[in-house]
XYZ file of C-alpha atoms in Angstrom:
244
model
C 83.264 103.684 -8.624
C 80.347 103.269 -11.020
C 78.372 100.014 -10.986
C 79.426 97.881 -13.956
C 77.009 95.681 -15.943
C 78.910 92.523 -14.956
C 78.171 93.251 -11.291
C 74.472 92.694 -11.986
C 74.508 89.393 -13.898
C 76.456 86.119 -13.850
C 78.860 85.843 -16.770
C 81.289 83.297 -18.187
C 83.889 83.961 -15.469
C 81.269 83.428 -12.752
C 80.408 79.935 -14.005
C 84.055 79.127 -14.722
C 84.862 79.960 -11.106
C 82.093 77.705 -9.827
C 83.502 74.866 -11.930
C 87.193 75.349 -11.110
C 87.109 76.454 -7.476
C 88.160 74.236 -4.576
C 86.343 74.047 -1.250
C 87.525 72.771 2.116
C 86.332 73.094 5.707
C 89.494 74.622 7.127
C 91.515 77.816 6.791
C 95.136 78.839 7.181
C 96.383 78.523 10.754
C 97.733 82.079 10.599
C 94.199 83.393 10.085
C 92.806 81.781 13.251
C 95.513 83.377 15.423
C 95.521 86.741 13.639
C 94.736 90.119 15.177
C 91.355 90.022 13.416
C 90.519 86.639 14.937
C 91.378 87.967 18.397
C 88.911 90.825 17.899
C 86.132 88.603 16.590
C 86.694 85.641 18.915
C 88.441 87.093 22.000
C 87.885 84.009 24.181
C 89.154 81.559 21.530
C 85.885 79.641 21.382
C 85.369 76.784 18.957
C 84.718 78.064 15.442
C 83.417 76.724 12.150
C 85.638 77.588 9.189
C 85.907 77.076 5.451
C 87.834 78.205 2.388
C 87.014 78.611 -1.296
C 89.961 79.076 -3.662
C 90.968 79.119 -7.315
C 94.521 78.727 -8.621
C 95.255 80.529 -11.886
C 98.094 81.360 -14.226
C 99.592 84.695 -13.169
C 99.005 85.952 -16.725
C 95.244 85.817 -16.082
C 95.602 88.815 -13.754
C 96.964 90.964 -16.606
C 99.618 92.602 -14.485
C 97.350 93.667 -11.610
C 99.090 94.009 -8.253
C 97.820 92.472 -5.006
C 96.106 95.627 -3.797
C 94.173 95.950 -7.050
C 93.084 92.303 -6.995
C 91.857 92.496 -3.392
C 90.036 95.763 -4.113
C 88.220 94.328 -7.128
C 87.382 91.148 -5.230
C 85.859 93.314 -2.486
C 83.785 95.141 -5.110
C 82.421 91.863 -6.473
C 81.849 90.290 -3.067
C 80.045 93.209 -1.423
C 78.688 94.958 -4.522
C 77.742 92.059 -6.779
C 74.372 90.513 -7.525
C 74.835 87.551 -5.137
C 74.762 89.773 -2.045
C 72.002 91.883 -3.598
C 69.061 90.804 -1.427
C 71.110 90.846 1.775
C 72.548 94.247 0.857
C 69.071 95.637 0.164
C 67.776 94.410 3.526
C 70.789 95.767 5.396
C 70.542 99.233 3.860
C 66.801 99.248 4.582
C 67.561 98.936 8.295
C 68.124 95.231 8.976
C 71.723 96.008 10.004
C 70.310 97.331 13.290
C 69.438 93.753 14.297
C 73.149 92.967 14.622
C 75.380 95.982 13.945
C 79.029 95.095 13.512
C 80.954 95.876 16.696
C 84.119 94.577 18.318
C 84.914 95.802 21.810
C 88.704 95.775 21.467
C 88.789 97.494 18.088
C 90.560 100.877 18.499
C 88.002 103.675 18.533
C 90.383 105.995 16.683
C 90.430 103.506 13.777
C 86.666 103.625 13.242
C 86.381 105.406 9.931
C 83.510 106.204 7.607
C 80.685 103.932 6.506
C 79.718 102.772 3.021
C 76.025 102.395 2.220
C 76.063 102.288 -1.594
C 77.895 99.664 -3.605
C 79.041 102.293 -6.096
C 81.153 103.768 -3.270
C 83.262 100.620 -2.835
C 86.640 101.498 -4.409
C 88.031 99.231 -7.098
C 91.506 100.783 -7.208
C 92.436 100.650 -3.529
C 91.234 99.136 -0.273
C 89.134 101.147 2.150
C 90.835 102.501 5.291
C 90.990 100.138 8.245
C 87.833 100.565 10.327
C 85.511 101.318 7.408
C 82.053 99.781 7.821
C 80.056 98.402 4.904
C 76.252 98.368 5.079
C 76.392 98.525 8.872
C 77.219 94.822 9.176
C 80.808 94.413 7.959
C 83.991 96.173 9.049
C 87.480 96.198 7.559
C 89.637 95.032 10.463
C 93.058 94.532 8.920
C 94.924 94.500 5.616
C 98.439 93.449 4.709
C 99.963 93.957 1.265
C 103.132 92.053 0.384
C 106.160 94.058 -0.711
C 107.143 91.253 -3.086
C 109.300 88.120 -2.860
C 112.674 88.227 -1.133
C 113.929 85.670 -3.664
C 112.654 83.930 -6.782
C 111.614 80.762 -4.929
C 109.496 82.388 -2.207
C 105.698 82.598 -2.254
C 104.124 85.888 -1.194
C 100.714 86.581 0.278
C 98.486 89.625 0.778
C 95.084 89.793 2.445
C 92.240 91.931 3.730
C 89.964 90.989 6.668
C 86.302 91.964 7.071
C 84.611 91.200 10.380
C 80.878 90.761 10.924
C 78.616 90.314 13.927
C 79.689 91.329 17.420
C 81.711 89.891 20.281
C 78.978 91.160 22.627
C 76.366 88.952 20.938
C 76.134 85.229 20.173
C 77.369 85.454 16.585
C 80.489 86.895 14.989
C 82.926 85.977 12.265
C 85.450 87.159 9.736
C 86.075 86.927 5.988
C 89.653 86.984 4.705
C 90.276 87.674 1.017
C 93.779 86.411 0.235
C 96.030 86.366 -2.821
C 99.098 84.110 -2.845
C 101.666 84.284 -5.621
C 103.414 80.962 -6.246
C 106.771 81.096 -8.077
C 107.858 78.836 -10.898
C 109.411 75.561 -9.701
C 110.954 72.484 -11.352
C 107.604 70.746 -10.861
C 105.571 73.663 -12.183
C 106.700 75.544 -15.267
C 104.281 78.448 -14.742
C 104.030 81.175 -12.151
C 100.695 80.711 -10.405
C 98.417 82.792 -8.240
C 95.840 81.500 -5.767
C 92.925 83.691 -4.756
C 90.974 82.505 -1.737
C 88.019 83.396 0.437
C 88.609 82.164 3.975
C 86.073 82.543 6.726
C 85.079 81.477 10.202
C 82.193 82.163 12.549
C 81.671 81.448 16.223
C 79.636 82.195 19.327
C 81.786 84.682 21.300
C 79.574 84.285 24.381
C 79.537 80.495 24.721
C 81.993 77.829 23.606
C 79.633 76.045 21.235
C 78.618 75.608 17.606
C 74.880 76.163 17.469
C 74.068 76.454 13.779
C 72.109 73.446 12.420
C 73.561 71.310 9.629
C 71.243 72.774 6.995
C 72.485 76.276 7.864
C 76.090 75.133 7.392
C 75.164 73.625 4.020
C 73.566 76.910 2.965
C 76.618 78.829 4.164
C 78.924 76.642 2.066
C 76.816 77.187 -1.056
C 76.601 80.928 -0.359
C 80.385 81.164 0.089
C 80.922 79.479 -3.278
C 78.732 81.905 -5.214
C 80.050 84.941 -3.329
C 83.568 83.849 -4.251
C 82.526 83.454 -7.891
C 81.065 86.969 -7.817
C 84.364 88.290 -6.463
C 86.336 86.469 -9.156
C 84.042 87.782 -11.869
C 84.820 91.307 -10.710
C 88.586 90.649 -10.692
C 88.915 88.928 -14.050
C 86.272 90.845 -15.998
C 87.371 94.268 -14.795
C 90.997 93.292 -15.342
C 90.229 92.231 -18.910
C 88.396 95.504 -19.581
C 91.276 97.560 -18.228
C 93.844 95.517 -20.120
C 91.980 96.103 -23.372
C 91.635 99.829 -22.684
C 95.424 100.182 -22.353
C 96.245 98.412 -25.599
């Protein structure tokens, strides 16, 4: 996938996301007991978590399915300008300081590695096990088959782990899309896109990051989310226009 101009600069959607997004210091309970969480935090140590989300009208996605949305969000998150400095350092060799590794992850599922942002697919998710820039690994993905009835919400997600359970720092990002059906209280069909994450010390049951580091993490999560949303909505608009 070629690098698009809107991956390099903040645009209207980026700032709109910063304004409209919601932030909280907790994640869905299903995430913390997921197979990905068991890989990242095998001893169930205390973890710090947060979530950034934005609820939109379904029409804003211009007919994109869940897989497409999660793929484009991944492109913006890992290939956008916000992660640029970190990505440059990782590809220059900094990933060797803490290469992503999870002891219980099946060795047969360890696929290829991505080192260039132009190689991150925008039409489909990478295979489970794919490593990005040596420091992130796709651990799990679940795509909804659609609602069983008109009143049921559906959810799809992709999990990217980072750090190592053999070191003192590991964590996981979950990109999630939830489709919310029309109800008597809400006349529109809605969609919520969220970035959930947690990090922990797999070796000791403690939270050791200082408060200023947690503040920086929260700010970083907000702009990374905005970069992901810019990729989803801008690319979706471009594709919608090209098919008219």
